[in-house]
Every structure is written in C-alpha cells, then in structure tokens.
C-alpha cells in the first residue's frame, strides 16, 4: 500500500510548527542583518534625495530669480528626479533579471554619484534639472532592487520586518536630509552642499556591495547552485539548510522552464499574475495619491503657507515631521510581522484620513487672525506622518516584494515601482499649482477623499501575506483566479513529497 505524506514547505507555518527550533528572529543572524542594511542604503538614497529638495528649494529660489517667480519651475526641479525614477524603475526590473540584484545596485550607485556631483556644480536651473533627472534614474533602479534583494535572502517568518528595514532606511534618509539642510543653512553655497552630500551614501554602498553576494534565489535561477548554497549556509542552520536547498533546487528547475517564455504581455494574459499586479500597483499608486510626498517634498513650504515664514523655522518644524516618519517606521517593522500587512494598512489609512481633514480645516480657516490654525496645520502634518509611516509606508513595498512568482518578480516589481513613480510625479508636479488654483485646504480635502478609496481597495482587494512563503502566496492568486484550492496546494507540494 502507498501512503503519500505531503511535508510543509521550508519556512511555512506548518514547517516551523514541526521544527520550532529552526525559526529565525530579527536579531538572530548578524549576516542577514548586514545584507539588509547594506542593500537598504539604496533606500537611504531614495529617502535623502526626496527629502533634501524640500529644504534646498528654499535656497535655490534665493539664487535663481527664474525659479523664485515660477511655481512650474519649482515643481519641475522637485519632480524631475521622479521622472528619472520612472525610467529607472521601468528598466530596473529587466536589469535585475538579466544581470542580478547586486549588479543592478552597483549601476544605480554610479548613476547617483554622477547626478549628485552634477547638481552640486549646476551653474543654472537647466543643469540642476538634468542632475535631478540622473539622480532619479539611480533612485528608480534602487527602489526596484533593494526590496527584492532583501526579500529573496530573508527567512519567510521575518521577511516583512527585513523588507520594512529598507523603508526605515528611506525614512532615515529623509530625516538625515533635514538635518543636513539645517546644518548648511548658514554655510556659503547652502543648497549645493545639501544636494552634493547625497553622493556619499552611494559611494559607501558601492564599495560595501562589492563585498556582498548575489541573491541566492537569483543564483538558483541561473543554475549557480554552489554559490547559492554557500550564501544560504550563512543564513540557516544545517537542518533547515538541507530542506531549503532541496526545495529551491526542485522549484528553480520548474521556474527556469517557465521563465524561458516570459514576455511583458504575459503579465496581463495570465489571470493570477494580472490580479497580483493590480493589487501591487494599486497599493503603490494609493501610497502616493494619499499625499505622502506632498508632505515630504513640500513640508517646509506647507509650514510657510501656514504662516511660519522664516526658512530656518520652517526647516526646524519640518525636522519634527521627518523624525516622526522615522519613529513610525520603526514601529511598522515590529507590527508588519505581528499585526499583518492588511490590518496595518487599514489602521494607517484611517489615521491618514483624520489627519488630512485636520490639515484641510486648518487651511480653510487660515484667514483668521489667530495663530491657532497655523499650529493646527503643523499638528496635522505630524499626525499625518505618525499614522502613515508605520502602515502605508512599508506595506506597499513589502507586499510587492512577496506577491509575484519568481519568474515574474523582476518584471512585475519594476512595473509596480514604475506606477509608484508615475503617481509620485503627478502629485509632486501638481501640488503647488492645484493649491494655488483651488486653495490648500481643498487640496488636502481631495487627498482625504482618496484615502477613503484606498481604505476600500485594501479592505476588499489586498490579501494577508503575513508569515506565508512565496509559494503559499502564489496559491492565493491561483485560488482567486480559478478557485483551485486542494489541487493547487498538492501541485506546489510535489517538490517535498515522500512516498512509502
């Protein structure tokens, strides 16, 4: 008689119930933390660049009269980095799949260094805009690469926390940018130093990345098993290592066969991949359209709109906003693998809605002679970032790093990041013009309405992926697309099937 035992896949909840001693904790392995930190410098570049322009713009306007007199030119200087990031993200998925996560990171660093030096030396707004575009290219590639690199090297039970560490690096970069802005407010050349210093993290990451390995999952896909096993042996103990290697060996052969015929159009032809992409891209779009980079790019300007006209005071108050962003992200790192992605996003959006209403009320009453509404606007900014940063900050990036099958991960991740950057561009390029046309209060009211739509989207469309392996996540889309439950589970379990 033949009895079939389907063993749970390595890293799944069932596997960890069988072998609780093999469960990883966030601080258990310094090696994986090191990989995460170095890869996360890409997030720091992302954060620094998006944050630094908010303060630098105040002084760029002082140096260039044309910029001071044109909201469109101000928006272009801010948003040209986003235009570059759109192209960087769109090509970043292909670079990741073709050349690996490590080489993609090195390419991003080189582009970023060239752009930062160009901005610091810019003799006129046109060269400055070109430098912003180059920096954006680097940021775009990094925004695709870092979450995938971290996710593919992470044990599933702490994957959310580790990928969220990249978001912490983004917020740390934004906070650092405000500190640097304040440090150079009274230094000759102000904004040139603010923008030029951004080359330093890229140089540091470039040399550290030379010492780090490639993603083990990418190496498996390229049939470089020995190199992958060497990396995995530094992450897992011997018992779990053998199970992980056996599982990935079987799985990678299946995925190599699938990958041979992958085309861009296949994302939309396959029902389950289409569903996954729509959720991933939708999260990225709502992250931007609920106003985060309105706050991060223009917070000093918003503070001045609220009645605090001093550049230095505006930067000091904005530093509080950036600090709360970093603190909230630390909280998110803990909650994302405990509360879960979906609950965290929903609670975050509820607070975002309330904060945007407060901001709207403060600006709609700005004509009042009382300073109360000016301070209410600052309170609204702080509350907004306090609610946004633990949830809608890390959740979209985490979910996008784990919802796609291996053979689609690079291309779908790149497309989703491109949606993020296009949405970012629309927001950053239009905020000042819309605020001037209809008023800042009504602009924040529009963002509040969008946050309601985002809440509904997360509630009905986004699955909970907390603690699931990549292959358990695949089952969610198969079940949503075709209603396949038992059969699809058995299919994915074949790689670990034992017969007696």
Coordinates of C-alpha atoms in Angstrom, one line a residue:
X1 CA 0.0 0.0 0.0
X2 CA 1.3 3.5 -0.9
X3 CA 0.8 6.3 1.6
X4 CA 1.5 9.9 0.5
X5 CA 2.8 12.4 3.1
X6 CA 2.9 16.0 2.0
X7 CA 5.5 17.8 4.0
X8 CA 5.1 21.5 4.6
X9 CA 7.5 23.7 2.6
X10 CA 10.5 25.2 4.4
X11 CA 9.7 28.5 6.1
X12 CA 5.9 27.8 6.1
X13 CA 3.9 28.0 9.3
X14 CA 3.4 24.2 9.3
X15 CA 7.1 23.6 8.8
X16 CA 8.0 25.9 11.7
X17 CA 5.4 24.2 13.9
X18 CA 7.2 20.9 13.2
X19 CA 10.7 22.4 13.8
X20 CA 10.2 25.5 16.1
X21 CA 14.0 25.5 16.9
X22 CA 14.6 26.4 13.3
X23 CA 12.5 29.6 13.5
X24 CA 14.5 32.8 12.8
X25 CA 14.2 36.0 14.8
X26 CA 15.0 39.5 13.6
X27 CA 18.3 39.8 15.5
X28 CA 19.3 36.1 15.4
X29 CA 21.6 36.3 12.4
X30 CA 24.1 39.2 12.0
X31 CA 24.8 38.1 8.4
X32 CA 21.3 38.6 7.2
X33 CA 21.1 41.9 9.0
X34 CA 24.3 43.0 7.3
X35 CA 22.9 42.2 3.9
X36 CA 19.7 44.0 4.7
X37 CA 21.5 47.1 6.0
X38 CA 23.8 47.5 3.0
X39 CA 21.0 46.9 0.5
X40 CA 19.0 49.4 2.5
X41 CA 21.4 52.1 1.7
X42 CA 19.6 52.2 -1.6
X43 CA 16.5 53.1 0.4
X44 CA 18.6 55.8 2.2
X45 CA 19.5 57.3 -1.2
X46 CA 15.8 57.2 -2.1
X47 CA 14.9 59.0 1.2
X48 CA 17.7 61.5 1.2
X49 CA 17.0 62.7 -2.4
X50 CA 13.3 63.0 -1.9
X51 CA 13.7 64.8 1.4
X52 CA 16.7 67.1 0.7
X53 CA 15.0 69.0 -2.1
X54 CA 12.3 70.3 0.2
X55 CA 14.8 72.4 2.1
X56 CA 17.2 73.1 -0.8
X57 CA 14.4 74.5 -2.8
X58 CA 14.0 77.4 -0.4
X59 CA 17.6 78.5 -1.1
X60 CA 17.6 77.6 -4.8
X61 CA 14.8 80.2 -5.1
X62 CA 17.1 82.8 -3.5
X63 CA 19.9 82.1 -6.0
X64 CA 17.8 81.8 -9.2
X65 CA 15.2 84.5 -9.8
X66 CA 13.5 82.5 -12.6
X67 CA 12.8 79.7 -10.1
X68 CA 11.5 82.1 -7.5
X69 CA 9.0 83.5 -9.9
X70 CA 7.7 80.2 -11.3
X71 CA 5.7 77.5 -9.5
X72 CA 6.1 75.4 -12.6
X73 CA 9.9 75.6 -12.5
X74 CA 9.9 74.8 -8.7
X75 CA 7.7 71.8 -9.4
X76 CA 10.0 70.7 -12.2
X77 CA 13.1 70.8 -10.0
X78 CA 11.3 68.7 -7.4
X79 CA 9.6 66.3 -9.9
X80 CA 12.4 65.8 -12.5
X81 CA 14.0 63.2 -10.1
X82 CA 10.7 61.4 -10.2
X83 CA 10.7 61.4 -14.0
X84 CA 14.1 59.8 -13.9
X85 CA 12.9 57.3 -11.3
X86 CA 10.1 56.2 -13.6
X87 CA 12.6 55.3 -16.3
X88 CA 15.0 53.8 -13.7
X89 CA 12.2 51.6 -12.2
X90 CA 10.9 50.6 -15.6
X91 CA 14.4 49.3 -16.7
X92 CA 15.4 48.2 -13.2
X93 CA 13.3 45.1 -13.4
X94 CA 15.0 44.0 -16.6
X95 CA 18.5 44.7 -15.2
X96 CA 17.6 42.7 -12.1
X97 CA 16.5 39.7 -14.0
X98 CA 19.3 39.8 -16.6
X99 CA 22.3 40.7 -14.5
X100 CA 21.3 40.2 -10.9
X101 CA 20.4 42.3 -7.9
X102 CA 24.0 43.0 -7.0
X103 CA 25.0 44.5 -10.4
X104 CA 21.7 46.5 -10.6
X105 CA 22.6 48.1 -7.2
X106 CA 26.1 49.0 -8.4
X107 CA 24.8 50.5 -11.6
X108 CA 22.3 52.6 -9.5
X109 CA 25.1 53.9 -7.3
X110 CA 27.3 55.0 -10.2
X111 CA 24.4 56.9 -11.8
X112 CA 23.5 58.5 -8.5
X113 CA 27.1 59.7 -7.8
X114 CA 27.3 61.4 -11.3
X115 CA 23.9 63.1 -10.7
X116 CA 24.8 64.4 -7.2
X117 CA 28.0 65.9 -8.4
X118 CA 26.2 67.5 -11.4
X119 CA 23.6 69.1 -9.1
X120 CA 26.2 70.5 -6.7
X121 CA 28.1 72.2 -9.6
X122 CA 25.0 73.4 -11.5
X123 CA 25.5 76.9 -12.9
X124 CA 21.8 77.3 -13.9
X125 CA 18.4 75.7 -13.3
X126 CA 18.7 73.6 -16.5
X127 CA 21.9 71.8 -15.4
X128 CA 20.3 71.4 -11.9
X129 CA 17.2 69.8 -13.5
X130 CA 19.5 67.4 -15.5
X131 CA 21.3 66.4 -12.3
X132 CA 18.0 65.7 -10.6
X133 CA 17.0 63.5 -13.6
X134 CA 20.2 61.4 -13.3
X135 CA 19.7 61.1 -9.5
X136 CA 16.2 59.9 -10.2
X137 CA 17.4 57.2 -12.6
X138 CA 19.6 55.8 -9.8
X139 CA 16.8 56.0 -7.2
X140 CA 14.4 54.3 -9.6
X141 CA 16.7 51.3 -10.1
X142 CA 17.4 51.1 -6.3
X143 CA 13.7 51.3 -5.5
X144 CA 13.1 48.1 -7.5
X145 CA 16.3 46.3 -6.4
X146 CA 16.6 46.7 -2.7
X147 CA 13.3 45.2 -1.6
X148 CA 13.7 42.2 -3.9
X149 CA 17.3 41.5 -2.8
X150 CA 16.3 41.7 0.9
X151 CA 13.2 39.6 0.4
X152 CA 15.0 36.8 -1.5
X153 CA 17.6 36.5 1.2
X154 CA 15.1 36.6 4.0
X155 CA 13.6 33.7 6.0
X156 CA 9.8 33.9 5.4
X157 CA 8.9 34.4 9.1
X158 CA 10.9 37.7 9.3
X159 CA 10.7 38.8 5.6
X160 CA 8.2 41.6 6.4
X161 CA 10.4 43.1 9.1
X162 CA 13.5 42.9 7.0
X163 CA 12.0 44.4 3.9
X164 CA 10.5 47.1 6.1
X165 CA 14.0 47.9 7.3
X166 CA 14.6 49.2 3.8
X167 CA 11.6 51.5 4.3
X168 CA 13.2 52.6 7.6
X169 CA 16.3 53.5 5.6
X170 CA 14.1 55.6 3.3
X171 CA 12.7 57.5 6.3
X172 CA 16.2 57.7 7.9
X173 CA 17.5 59.2 4.7
X174 CA 14.6 61.7 4.7
X175 CA 15.4 62.6 8.3
X176 CA 19.1 62.9 7.6
X177 CA 18.3 65.2 4.7
X178 CA 16.5 67.6 7.0
X179 CA 19.4 67.5 9.5
X180 CA 21.9 68.3 6.6
X181 CA 19.6 71.1 5.4
X182 CA 19.7 72.7 8.8
X183 CA 23.5 72.2 9.1
X184 CA 24.1 74.1 5.8
X185 CA 21.6 76.9 6.2
X186 CA 24.3 79.4 7.1
X187 CA 27.1 77.9 5.0
X188 CA 28.2 79.6 1.8
X189 CA 26.7 77.5 -1.1
X190 CA 23.9 76.2 1.1
X191 CA 21.8 74.1 -1.4
X192 CA 24.9 73.0 -3.4
X193 CA 26.2 71.2 -0.2
X194 CA 22.8 69.9 0.6
X195 CA 22.5 68.2 -2.8
X196 CA 26.2 67.2 -3.3
X197 CA 26.4 65.4 0.0
X198 CA 24.0 62.8 -1.4
X199 CA 26.8 61.2 -3.3
X200 CA 28.4 60.0 0.0
X201 CA 25.9 57.2 0.8
X202 CA 26.1 56.0 -2.9
X203 CA 29.9 55.8 -2.7
X204 CA 29.7 53.9 0.6
X205 CA 27.1 51.4 -0.7
X206 CA 29.1 50.8 -3.9
X207 CA 32.2 49.6 -2.1
X208 CA 30.3 47.6 0.5
X209 CA 28.2 46.0 -2.2
X210 CA 31.3 44.7 -3.9
X211 CA 31.9 42.6 -0.8
X212 CA 28.4 41.1 -0.7
X213 CA 27.0 38.1 -2.6
X214 CA 24.3 37.9 -5.2
X215 CA 20.7 37.0 -4.2
X216 CA 20.6 33.2 -3.6
X217 CA 17.3 32.8 -5.4
X218 CA 18.6 34.6 -8.5
X219 CA 21.7 32.3 -8.4
X220 CA 19.4 29.2 -8.3
X221 CA 17.5 30.6 -11.3
X222 CA 20.9 31.0 -13.2
X223 CA 21.8 27.4 -12.2
X224 CA 24.7 28.6 -10.0
X225 CA 23.7 26.3 -7.1
X226 CA 27.0 26.0 -5.3
X227 CA 27.3 29.8 -4.9
X228 CA 23.7 29.9 -3.6
X229 CA 24.2 27.1 -1.1
X230 CA 27.3 28.9 0.2
X231 CA 25.2 32.0 0.9
X232 CA 22.3 30.1 2.4
X233 CA 24.7 28.3 4.8
X234 CA 25.4 31.6 6.4
X235 CA 21.7 32.2 7.0
X236 CA 20.2 28.9 8.1
X237 CA 21.4 26.1 10.4
X238 CA 22.3 22.7 8.9
X239 CA 18.9 21.1 9.3
X240 CA 16.9 23.8 7.7
X241 CA 19.6 24.5 5.1
X242 CA 19.2 21.0 3.6
X243 CA 15.4 21.4 3.4
X244 CA 15.7 24.9 1.9
X245 CA 18.3 23.7 -0.7
X246 CA 16.2 20.7 -1.7
X247 CA 13.1 22.7 -2.1
X248 CA 14.8 25.5 -4.0
X249 CA 16.6 23.1 -6.3
X250 CA 13.3 21.5 -7.3
X251 CA 11.5 24.8 -7.6
X252 CA 14.2 26.6 -9.5
X253 CA 14.1 24.0 -12.3
X254 CA 10.4 24.4 -12.7
X255 CA 10.8 28.2 -12.7
X256 CA 13.6 28.1 -15.2
X257 CA 11.3 26.3 -17.6
X258 CA 8.6 28.9 -17.1
X259 CA 11.0 31.8 -17.4
X260 CA 12.2 30.9 -20.9
X261 CA 9.0 32.1 -22.4
X262 CA 8.2 35.0 -20.2
X263 CA 7.1 38.2 -22.0
X264 CA 5.8 41.5 -20.8
X265 CA 2.3 40.7 -22.3
X266 CA 2.2 37.5 -20.2
X267 CA 1.7 39.6 -17.1
X268 CA -1.7 40.6 -18.4
X269 CA -2.5 37.3 -20.2
X270 CA -2.2 35.3 -17.0
X271 CA -5.2 35.9 -14.8
X272 CA -3.5 35.2 -11.5
X273 CA -0.4 37.3 -12.4
X274 CA -2.7 40.1 -13.5
X275 CA -4.6 40.0 -10.2
X276 CA -1.3 40.1 -8.3
X277 CA 0.0 43.0 -10.3
X278 CA -3.2 45.0 -10.0
X279 CA -3.0 44.7 -6.2
X280 CA 0.7 45.6 -6.1
X281 CA 0.4 48.5 -8.5
X282 CA -2.8 49.7 -6.7
X283 CA -1.0 49.8 -3.4
X284 CA 1.9 51.8 -4.8
X285 CA -0.5 54.3 -6.5
X286 CA -2.6 54.8 -3.4
X287 CA 0.6 55.3 -1.3
X288 CA 1.4 58.3 -3.4
X289 CA -2.1 59.7 -4.0
X290 CA -2.9 59.8 -0.3
X291 CA -0.3 62.6 -0.2
X292 CA 2.9 61.3 1.4
X293 CA 5.3 63.1 -0.9
X294 CA 3.2 66.2 -0.9
X295 CA 4.2 66.2 2.8
X296 CA 7.8 65.1 2.4
X297 CA 8.7 67.2 -0.6
X298 CA 6.9 70.4 0.4
X299 CA 6.6 70.3 4.2
X300 CA 8.8 73.4 4.7
X301 CA 6.7 75.2 2.0
X302 CA 3.5 74.0 3.7
X303 CA 4.7 75.2 7.0
X304 CA 5.4 78.6 5.4
X305 CA 1.9 78.6 3.9
X306 CA 0.6 78.1 7.4
X307 CA 2.1 81.4 8.4
X308 CA 5.7 80.5 9.6
X309 CA 7.7 82.5 7.1
X310 CA 11.3 82.0 8.3
X311 CA 13.2 79.5 6.2
X312 CA 15.1 78.2 9.3
X313 CA 11.9 77.9 11.4
X314 CA 10.2 76.1 8.5
X315 CA 13.1 73.6 8.4
X316 CA 13.1 73.1 12.1
X317 CA 9.4 72.3 12.2
X318 CA 9.7 70.0 9.2
X319 CA 12.5 68.2 11.0
X320 CA 9.9 67.1 13.6
X321 CA 7.8 65.7 10.7
X322 CA 10.8 63.8 9.4
X323 CA 11.7 62.5 12.9
X324 CA 8.1 61.2 13.4
X325 CA 8.4 59.5 10.0
X326 CA 11.5 57.5 11.1
X327 CA 10.0 56.6 14.5
X328 CA 6.8 55.4 12.9
X329 CA 8.7 53.2 10.5
X330 CA 10.5 51.5 13.4
X331 CA 7.0 50.7 14.9
X332 CA 6.0 49.4 11.5
X333 CA 8.9 47.0 11.4
X334 CA 7.6 45.4 14.5
X335 CA 3.9 45.4 13.6
X336 CA 4.2 44.2 10.0
X337 CA 5.1 40.6 11.0
X338 CA 2.8 40.7 14.1
X339 CA -0.4 42.6 13.2
X340 CA 0.0 41.7 9.5
X341 CA 0.1 43.8 6.3
X342 CA -3.6 44.3 5.7
X343 CA -4.6 45.3 9.3
X344 CA -1.6 47.7 9.4
X345 CA -2.6 49.4 6.1
X346 CA -6.2 49.8 7.1
X347 CA -5.4 51.3 10.5
X348 CA -2.9 53.6 8.9
X349 CA -5.3 54.8 6.3
X350 CA -7.9 55.6 9.0
X351 CA -5.4 57.9 10.7
X352 CA -4.3 59.4 7.4
X353 CA -7.9 60.4 6.6
X354 CA -8.4 62.1 10.0
X355 CA -5.1 64.0 9.7
X356 CA -5.9 65.2 6.2
X357 CA -9.2 66.5 7.4
X358 CA -7.4 68.4 10.2
X359 CA -5.0 69.9 7.6
X360 CA -7.9 70.9 5.4
X361 CA -9.7 72.6 8.3
X362 CA -6.6 74.5 9.4
X363 CA -6.0 75.9 5.9
X364 CA -9.7 76.7 5.2
X365 CA -9.6 78.9 8.3
X366 CA -6.2 80.4 7.6
X367 CA -7.7 83.9 7.0
X368 CA -8.5 84.0 10.7
X369 CA -6.1 86.4 12.6
X370 CA -5.5 83.6 15.2
X371 CA -2.2 81.7 15.0
X372 CA -4.1 78.6 16.3
X373 CA -4.8 77.4 12.8
X374 CA -1.2 77.7 11.8
X375 CA -0.2 75.5 14.7
X376 CA -3.1 73.2 13.9
X377 CA -1.6 72.7 10.4
X378 CA 1.7 71.6 12.0
X379 CA -0.1 69.2 14.3
X380 CA -1.9 67.8 11.2
X381 CA 1.4 67.2 9.4
X382 CA 2.8 65.4 12.5
X383 CA -0.3 63.3 12.9
X384 CA -0.3 62.5 9.2
X385 CA 3.2 61.2 9.2
X386 CA 2.7 59.4 12.5
X387 CA -0.2 57.4 11.0
X388 CA 1.2 56.9 7.5
X389 CA 4.8 55.8 8.4
X390 CA 4.0 52.5 10.3
X391 CA 1.5 51.3 7.7
X392 CA 1.2 52.8 4.2
X393 CA 4.9 53.5 4.3
X394 CA 6.2 49.9 4.4
X395 CA 3.2 47.8 3.4
X396 CA 3.2 48.5 -0.4
X397 CA 6.9 47.8 -0.7
X398 CA 6.7 44.7 1.4
X399 CA 3.6 43.3 -0.4
X400 CA 5.2 44.0 -3.8
X401 CA 8.4 42.1 -2.8
X402 CA 6.4 38.9 -2.0
X403 CA 3.3 38.6 -4.1
X404 CA 4.8 37.7 -7.5
X405 CA 6.2 34.3 -8.6
X406 CA 9.9 34.1 -9.0
X407 CA 9.8 34.2 -12.8
X408 CA 7.7 37.4 -12.8
X409 CA 9.3 39.1 -9.7
X410 CA 11.7 41.3 -11.6
X411 CA 9.3 42.5 -14.3
X412 CA 6.3 42.9 -12.1
X413 CA 8.3 44.6 -9.4
X414 CA 9.7 47.0 -12.0
X415 CA 6.3 47.7 -13.4
X416 CA 4.7 48.3 -10.0
X417 CA 7.6 50.6 -9.0
X418 CA 7.0 52.5 -12.2
X419 CA 3.4 53.0 -11.3
X420 CA 4.6 54.3 -7.9
X421 CA 6.9 56.8 -9.5
X422 CA 4.4 58.0 -12.1
X423 CA 1.9 58.6 -9.3
X424 CA 4.6 60.4 -7.4
X425 CA 5.4 62.6 -10.4
X426 CA 1.7 63.5 -10.8
X427 CA 1.4 64.5 -7.1
X428 CA 4.7 66.4 -6.9
X429 CA 4.3 68.2 -10.2
X430 CA 0.8 69.3 -9.5
X431 CA 0.5 70.1 -5.7
X432 CA 1.6 73.7 -5.8
X433 CA -0.4 74.5 -8.9
X434 CA -3.6 72.9 -7.5
X435 CA -3.2 74.5 -4.1
X436 CA -2.8 77.9 -5.9
X437 CA -5.9 77.3 -8.1
X438 CA -8.4 75.9 -5.5
X439 CA -6.7 76.6 -2.2
X440 CA -4.5 74.4 0.1
X441 CA -7.5 73.4 2.3
X442 CA -9.5 72.0 -0.6
X443 CA -6.4 70.2 -1.9
X444 CA -6.0 68.3 1.3
X445 CA -9.7 67.6 1.2
X446 CA -9.2 65.8 -2.1
X447 CA -6.4 63.8 -0.6
X448 CA -8.7 62.8 2.2
X449 CA -11.3 61.5 -0.2
X450 CA -8.6 59.5 -2.0
X451 CA -7.6 57.9 1.4
X452 CA -11.2 56.6 1.7
X453 CA -10.9 55.0 -1.7
X454 CA -7.6 53.5 -0.6
X455 CA -9.2 52.0 2.5
X456 CA -11.9 50.3 0.4
X457 CA -9.3 49.0 -2.0
X458 CA -7.2 47.4 0.8
X459 CA -10.2 46.0 2.5
X460 CA -11.6 44.2 -0.5
X461 CA -8.6 43.5 -2.7
X462 CA -5.4 43.1 -0.7
X463 CA -4.7 39.6 0.8
X464 CA -2.9 39.0 4.0
X465 CA 0.6 37.6 3.3
X466 CA 2.0 37.6 6.9
X467 CA 4.2 34.6 7.5
X468 CA 3.5 33.0 4.1
X469 CA 6.2 31.5 1.9
X470 CA 6.4 32.8 -1.7
X471 CA 4.7 29.7 -2.9
X472 CA 1.9 29.9 -0.4
X473 CA 1.3 33.4 -1.7
X474 CA 1.1 32.0 -5.3
X475 CA -1.7 29.8 -4.1
X476 CA -3.8 32.9 -3.1
X477 CA -3.8 34.2 -6.7
X478 CA -4.5 30.7 -8.2
X479 CA -7.4 30.4 -5.8
X480 CA -8.7 33.9 -6.6
X481 CA -8.3 33.4 -10.3
X482 CA -9.5 29.8 -10.7
X483 CA -10.9 28.6 -7.4
X484 CA -8.1 26.0 -7.2
X485 CA -7.5 25.1 -3.6
X486 CA -6.7 21.5 -2.9
X487 CA -5.3 20.7 -6.3
X488 CA -3.0 23.7 -6.4
X489 CA -1.7 23.0 -2.9
X490 CA -0.9 19.5 -3.9
X491 CA 0.8 20.7 -7.0
X492 CA 3.1 23.0 -5.1
X493 CA 3.8 20.3 -2.5
X494 CA 5.2 17.8 -5.1
X495 CA 8.7 19.1 -4.6
X496 CA 8.7 17.9 -0.9
X497 CA 6.5 14.8 -1.4
X498 CA 7.7 11.5 0.3
X499 CA 6.3 8.1 -0.7
X500 CA 6.5 4.9 1.4

